[in-house]
Amino acid sequence: MTSAAVVAAALVGQHRFDMQPCPWCILQRLIYVVIAIVAVIGITLPSKGAGRRVVLMLISLFSAAGACAALYQNRVAVNLASCDMTLADRIISGLGVDALLPDVFEVRASCAEAAVRLLGVPFELWSLALYVSLGVAAVSVVLGMTGSGRGKRT
């Protein structure tokens, strides 16, 4: 449940240390929540079978989307004067999650204002690394599942 822990850490940063999120931060937070929900669904499925593979592939796809969001935030969004009405802002508003759970999903800063470093590394690059790790782990499990039963015979 790494995804849930990341969201919890982001909420602590926001509410305890005044690290206010921009639209791209919130979009990444939303993707982590989706990954956590998909993972919980996956846990309920039999370990063998297509359902588990589908869940793992969904996790890898959402991880790729999160990685793209983190990379966009790092390369483009932090240089924008405003991130109003960017893709991230439209997704958040369109889904209505900001109105549903404002303490979790409300945008409270511009991308430039939300630029935070942890150990000298921009926060979104930490997120990028985690998304890549989650995606690689999910793909590795799928490949291990499809490769099981094959190999050496004894």
XYZ file of N, CA and C in Angstrom:
462
model
N 0.817 -1.184 0.000
C 0.000 0.000 0.000
C 0.868 1.259 0.000
N 1.913 1.188 -0.771
C 2.819 2.317 -0.932
C 2.070 3.553 -1.420
N 1.148 3.374 -2.341
C 0.400 4.507 -2.889
C -0.373 5.245 -1.805
N -1.017 4.515 -0.926
C -1.765 5.135 0.163
C -0.828 5.869 1.113
N 0.338 5.301 1.368
C 1.322 5.953 2.242
C 1.828 7.255 1.628
N 2.000 7.271 0.314
C 2.452 8.489 -0.364
C 1.403 9.591 -0.236
N 0.145 9.225 -0.407
C -0.927 10.219 -0.264
C -0.981 10.722 1.174
N -0.834 9.830 2.128
C -0.817 10.241 3.536
C 0.338 11.202 3.806
N 1.514 10.904 3.268
C 2.666 11.792 3.445
C 2.416 13.154 2.795
N 1.786 13.156 1.633
C 1.462 14.423 0.961
C 0.485 15.244 1.795
N -0.481 14.574 2.399
C -1.445 15.286 3.238
C -0.794 15.846 4.500
N 0.139 15.107 5.071
C 0.887 15.624 6.225
C 1.684 16.851 5.791
N 2.362 16.761 4.667
C 3.115 17.910 4.153
C 2.231 19.118 3.919
N 1.050 18.876 3.384
C 0.125 19.966 3.096
C -0.447 20.588 4.361
N -0.971 19.759 5.250
C -1.702 20.277 6.405
C -0.820 20.577 7.620
N 0.327 19.955 7.708
C 1.208 20.191 8.855
C 2.352 21.152 8.528
N 2.880 21.067 7.286
C 4.051 21.858 6.918
C 3.770 22.884 5.826
N 2.494 23.132 5.544
C 2.056 24.166 4.602
C 2.664 24.008 3.201
N 2.813 22.782 2.748
C 3.276 22.499 1.378
C 2.022 22.373 0.505
N 1.542 23.504 0.008
C 0.279 23.541 -0.719
C 0.424 22.977 -2.133
N -0.542 22.165 -2.572
C -0.435 21.463 -3.859
C -0.945 22.276 -5.057
N -0.309 22.046 -6.189
C -0.730 22.617 -7.461
C -1.589 21.576 -8.195
N -2.144 21.917 -9.360
C -2.966 20.930 -10.088
C -2.216 19.642 -10.423
N -0.944 19.750 -10.780
C -0.183 18.543 -11.138
C 0.116 17.698 -9.916
N 0.313 18.335 -8.764
C 0.469 17.590 -7.505
C -0.815 16.819 -7.191
N -1.946 17.502 -7.341
C -3.238 16.881 -7.042
C -3.523 15.747 -8.023
N -3.208 15.947 -9.301
C -3.425 14.881 -10.278
C -2.614 13.648 -9.894
N -1.363 13.848 -9.505
C -0.540 12.710 -9.089
C -1.120 12.057 -7.841
N -1.598 12.857 -6.922
C -2.232 12.331 -5.709
C -3.440 11.471 -6.086
N -4.242 11.957 -7.025
C -5.413 11.222 -7.483
C -5.006 9.897 -8.130
N -3.961 9.912 -8.916
C -3.495 8.676 -9.564
C -3.010 7.681 -8.514
N -2.320 8.152 -7.472
C -1.905 7.244 -6.396
C -3.125 6.612 -5.720
N -4.179 7.389 -5.516
C -5.397 6.849 -4.905
C -6.004 5.775 -5.810
N -6.062 6.040 -7.105
C -6.604 5.059 -8.055
C -5.762 3.783 -8.024
N -4.443 3.921 -8.014
C -3.571 2.746 -7.948
C -3.851 1.947 -6.671
N -4.016 2.634 -5.552
C -4.301 1.944 -4.286
C -5.633 1.189 -4.362
N -6.644 1.811 -4.944
C -7.951 1.156 -5.071
C -7.850 -0.072 -5.971
N -7.170 0.079 -7.094
C -6.995 -1.052 -8.018
C -6.223 -2.174 -7.317
N -5.206 -1.816 -6.539
C -4.421 -2.830 -5.819
C -5.284 -3.582 -4.809
N -6.150 -2.878 -4.106
C -7.044 -3.532 -3.142
C -7.976 -4.499 -3.871
N -8.481 -4.083 -5.014
C -9.320 -4.988 -5.815
C -8.503 -6.219 -6.214
N -7.262 -6.004 -6.615
C -6.393 -7.103 -7.016
C -6.138 -8.102 -5.911
N -6.043 -7.602 -4.687
C -5.807 -8.485 -3.546
C -6.973 -9.451 -3.350
N -8.167 -9.018 -3.707
C -9.348 -9.862 -3.510
C -9.502 -10.928 -4.588
N -8.747 -10.809 -5.668
C -8.857 -11.756 -6.774
C -7.954 -12.966 -6.555
N -8.291 -14.097 -7.170
C -7.414 -15.268 -7.077
C -6.027 -14.936 -7.639
N -4.997 -15.515 -7.026
C -3.625 -15.201 -7.450
C -3.325 -15.691 -8.853
N -4.020 -16.689 -9.300
C -3.854 -17.188 -10.669
C -5.060 -16.723 -11.480
N -4.807 -16.354 -12.700
C -5.931 -16.005 -13.560
C -5.788 -14.643 -14.200
N -6.676 -14.387 -15.126
C -6.627 -13.170 -15.932
C -6.953 -11.921 -15.120
N -7.818 -12.044 -14.127
C -8.201 -10.874 -13.320
C -7.016 -10.206 -12.665
N -6.152 -10.996 -12.081
C -4.965 -10.450 -11.414
C -4.042 -9.789 -12.439
N -3.912 -10.398 -13.616
C -3.078 -9.805 -14.675
C -3.641 -8.457 -15.130
N -4.948 -8.392 -15.267
C -5.592 -7.138 -15.674
C -5.327 -6.056 -14.636
N -5.464 -6.398 -13.370
C -5.204 -5.438 -12.297
C -3.759 -4.940 -12.351
N -2.833 -5.854 -12.520
C -1.425 -5.461 -12.585
C -1.127 -4.593 -13.805
N -1.762 -4.894 -14.911
C -1.568 -4.062 -16.105
C -2.183 -2.682 -15.894
N -3.332 -2.606 -15.219
C -3.920 -1.308 -14.900
C -2.984 -0.497 -14.001
N -2.396 -1.162 -13.026
C -1.440 -0.477 -12.147
C -0.264 0.045 -12.962
N 0.228 -0.753 -13.895
C 1.359 -0.289 -14.709
C 0.942 0.876 -15.605
N -0.284 0.849 -16.142
C -0.759 1.958 -16.979
C -0.952 3.233 -16.163
N -1.557 3.112 -14.987
C -1.718 4.291 -14.135
C -0.360 4.801 -13.647
N 0.568 3.901 -13.411
C 1.923 4.319 -13.031
C 2.581 5.111 -14.156
N 2.376 4.674 -15.389
C 2.920 5.405 -16.541
C 2.275 6.785 -16.648
N 0.974 6.864 -16.413
C 0.288 8.160 -16.443
C 0.820 9.076 -15.343
N 1.019 8.524 -14.158
C 1.576 9.315 -13.055
C 2.984 9.789 -13.352
N 3.782 8.909 -13.955
C 5.149 9.286 -14.323
C 5.133 10.429 -15.338
N 4.220 10.362 -16.288
C 4.100 11.447 -17.278
C 3.697 12.755 -16.598
N 2.763 12.689 -15.656
C 2.331 13.887 -14.933
C 3.488 14.486 -14.131
N 4.251 13.640 -13.460
C 5.398 14.121 -12.673
C 6.458 14.741 -13.569
N 6.715 14.104 -14.678
C 7.709 14.623 -15.617
C 7.247 15.947 -16.224
N 5.974 16.031 -16.592
C 5.436 17.285 -17.132
C 5.544 18.393 -16.088
N 5.211 18.071 -14.854
C 5.299 19.075 -13.788
C 6.723 19.582 -13.659
N 7.694 18.669 -13.711
C 9.096 19.045 -13.545
C 9.650 19.811 -14.729
N 9.274 19.441 -15.927
C 9.856 20.034 -17.130
C 9.105 21.265 -17.638
N 7.797 21.305 -17.436
C 6.992 22.375 -18.041
C 6.262 23.211 -16.991
N 5.448 22.554 -16.179
C 4.527 23.275 -15.306
C 5.207 24.216 -14.318
N 6.356 23.835 -13.777
C 7.019 24.714 -12.806
C 7.489 26.020 -13.440
N 7.563 26.064 -14.747
C 7.991 27.271 -15.442
C 6.833 28.147 -15.900
N 5.603 27.706 -15.671
C 4.432 28.464 -16.090
C 4.033 29.467 -15.017
N 3.597 30.637 -15.454
C 3.126 31.651 -14.505
C 1.855 31.173 -13.806
N 1.027 30.428 -14.529
C -0.210 29.895 -13.965
C -0.448 28.502 -14.527
N -0.996 27.616 -13.701
C -1.349 26.294 -14.208
C -2.861 26.129 -14.254
N -3.587 27.256 -14.242
C -5.039 27.204 -14.393
C -5.395 26.661 -15.759
N -6.371 25.801 -15.769
C -6.930 25.222 -16.982
C -5.943 24.378 -17.788
N -4.907 23.881 -17.131
C -4.051 22.891 -17.774
C -4.813 21.573 -17.757
N -4.263 20.574 -18.383
C -4.910 19.256 -18.416
C -5.198 18.758 -16.997
N -4.227 18.917 -16.104
C -4.409 18.455 -14.721
C -5.595 19.156 -14.069
N -5.678 20.460 -14.227
C -6.759 21.239 -13.642
C -8.113 20.813 -14.214
N -8.161 20.554 -15.513
C -9.418 20.137 -16.151
C -9.849 18.743 -15.694
N -8.889 17.843 -15.509
C -9.229 16.496 -15.031
C -9.793 16.561 -13.618
N -9.125 17.300 -12.752
C -9.556 17.411 -11.356
C -10.939 18.042 -11.272
N -11.131 19.143 -11.985
C -12.437 19.823 -11.977
C -13.511 18.957 -12.634
N -13.149 18.314 -13.745
C -14.107 17.480 -14.465
C -14.601 16.301 -13.640
N -13.715 15.706 -12.862
C -14.112 14.593 -12.003
C -14.844 15.057 -10.745
N -14.645 16.321 -10.388
C -15.306 16.878 -9.213
C -14.704 16.451 -7.890
N -13.520 15.851 -7.920
C -12.914 15.381 -6.662
C -12.516 16.545 -5.755
N -12.220 17.703 -6.356
C -11.850 18.870 -5.555
C -13.028 19.369 -4.718
N -14.237 19.258 -5.252
C -15.431 19.656 -4.501
C -15.850 18.564 -3.520
N -15.630 17.308 -3.899
C -16.025 16.173 -3.066
C -15.166 16.069 -1.802
N -13.849 16.172 -1.977
C -12.903 16.071 -0.854
C -11.873 17.204 -0.951
N -12.269 18.436 -0.615
C -11.353 19.569 -0.785
C -10.074 19.479 0.055
N -10.136 18.876 1.230
C -8.929 18.760 2.058
C -7.882 17.851 1.425
N -8.304 17.010 0.497
C -7.401 16.072 -0.156
C -7.064 16.510 -1.582
N -8.080 16.986 -2.335
C -7.901 17.210 -3.769
C -8.053 18.654 -4.238
N -8.187 19.603 -3.345
C -8.327 20.989 -3.784
C -6.959 21.584 -4.131
N -6.899 22.226 -5.288
C -5.677 22.912 -5.719
C -5.534 24.181 -4.884
N -4.344 24.369 -4.307
C -4.156 25.511 -3.408
C -2.938 26.357 -3.741
N -2.267 26.039 -4.843
C -1.071 26.798 -5.213
C -0.839 26.676 -6.712
N -0.038 27.580 -7.225
C 0.397 27.452 -8.613
C 1.554 26.457 -8.645
N 1.908 26.026 -9.833
C 3.002 25.058 -9.953
C 4.323 25.649 -9.468
N 4.552 26.913 -9.759
C 5.788 27.569 -9.309
C 5.816 27.677 -7.783
N 4.656 27.991 -7.176
C 4.580 28.101 -5.711
C 4.721 26.743 -5.027
N 4.300 25.707 -5.701
C 4.306 24.372 -5.102
C 5.651 23.662 -5.258
N 6.601 24.297 -5.903
C 7.911 23.665 -6.118
C 8.615 23.467 -4.779
N 8.772 22.214 -4.380
C 9.388 21.855 -3.105
C 10.486 20.833 -3.388
N 11.562 20.908 -2.614
C 12.649 19.941 -2.739
C 12.756 19.127 -1.459
N 13.076 17.866 -1.634
C 13.321 16.966 -0.507
C 14.708 16.384 -0.715
N 15.610 16.657 0.203
C 17.015 16.254 0.084
C 17.641 16.788 -1.210
N 17.231 17.995 -1.604
C 17.775 18.646 -2.787
C 17.169 18.216 -4.101
N 16.229 17.274 -4.063
C 15.598 16.755 -5.284
C 14.153 17.256 -5.325
N 13.706 17.795 -6.474
C 12.314 18.239 -6.563
C 11.348 17.106 -6.208
N 10.315 17.465 -5.467
C 9.339 16.502 -4.976
C 8.749 15.671 -6.105
N 8.476 16.303 -7.244
C 7.857 15.570 -8.354
C 8.790 14.517 -8.945
N 10.113 14.700 -8.792
C 11.038 13.662 -9.268
C 11.039 12.455 -8.334
N 10.805 12.683 -7.046
C 10.610 11.560 -6.121
C 9.367 10.788 -6.533
N 8.327 11.535 -6.874
C 7.088 10.902 -7.321
C 7.319 10.126 -8.617
N 8.062 10.706 -9.539
C 8.388 10.023 -10.798
C 9.093 8.697 -10.521
N 10.064 8.720 -9.617
C 10.803 7.496 -9.286
C 9.875 6.439 -8.694
N 8.952 6.861 -7.858
C 8.018 5.903 -7.263
C 7.061 5.340 -8.311
N 6.573 6.193 -9.197
C 5.697 5.686 -10.262
C 6.419 4.669 -11.127
N 7.661 4.962 -11.482
C 8.440 4.017 -12.301
C 8.619 2.707 -11.537
N 8.925 2.790 -10.251
C 9.098 1.581 -9.432
C 7.816 0.762 -9.366
N 6.686 1.425 -9.158
C 5.409 0.712 -9.103
C 5.104 0.042 -10.438
N 5.335 0.759 -11.526
C 5.075 0.197 -12.854
C 5.965 -0.985 -13.169
N 7.252 -0.853 -12.853
C 8.197 -1.948 -13.107
C 7.825 -3.159 -12.256
N 7.456 -2.936 -11.004
C 7.068 -4.044 -10.133
C 5.836 -4.753 -10.684
N 4.848 -3.994 -11.124
C 3.625 -4.600 -11.657
C 3.916 -5.404 -12.923
N 4.710 -4.834 -13.822
C 5.054 -5.541 -15.061
C 5.869 -6.794 -14.743
N 6.777 -6.706 -13.788
C 7.589 -7.862 -13.405
C 6.723 -9.003 -12.887
N 5.721 -8.674 -12.092
C 4.827 -9.709 -11.572
C 4.037 -10.336 -12.713
N 3.540 -9.503 -13.636
C 2.798 -10.044 -14.779
C 3.689 -10.972 -15.592
N 4.903 -10.550 -15.858
C 5.822 -11.394 -16.626
C 6.139 -12.678 -15.877
N 6.252 -12.591 -14.573
C 6.480 -13.790 -13.759
C 5.287 -14.726 -13.790
N 4.083 -14.144 -13.842
C 2.866 -14.965 -13.893
C 2.755 -15.674 -15.234
N 3.093 -14.968 -16.303
C 2.972 -15.580 -17.622
C 4.089 -16.571 -17.868
N 5.208 -16.396 -17.167
C 6.335 -17.320 -17.328
C 6.258 -18.507 -16.416
N 5.339 -18.484 -15.447
C 5.251 -19.610 -14.510
C 4.745 -20.849 -15.230
N 5.283 -21.942 -14.860
C 4.909 -23.188 -15.490
C 5.800 -23.534 -16.675
N 6.601 -22.579 -17.072
C 7.525 -22.832 -18.165
C 8.932 -22.972 -17.589
N 9.819 -23.416 -18.369
C 11.190 -23.479 -17.899
C 11.694 -24.894 -17.868
N 12.626 -25.119 -16.953
C 13.280 -26.438 -16.868
C 12.328 -27.484 -16.332
N 12.480 -28.660 -16.868
C 11.723 -29.802 -16.336
C 12.690 -30.673 -15.543
N 12.208 -31.154 -14.455
C 13.078 -32.003 -13.641
C 12.575 -33.408 -13.582
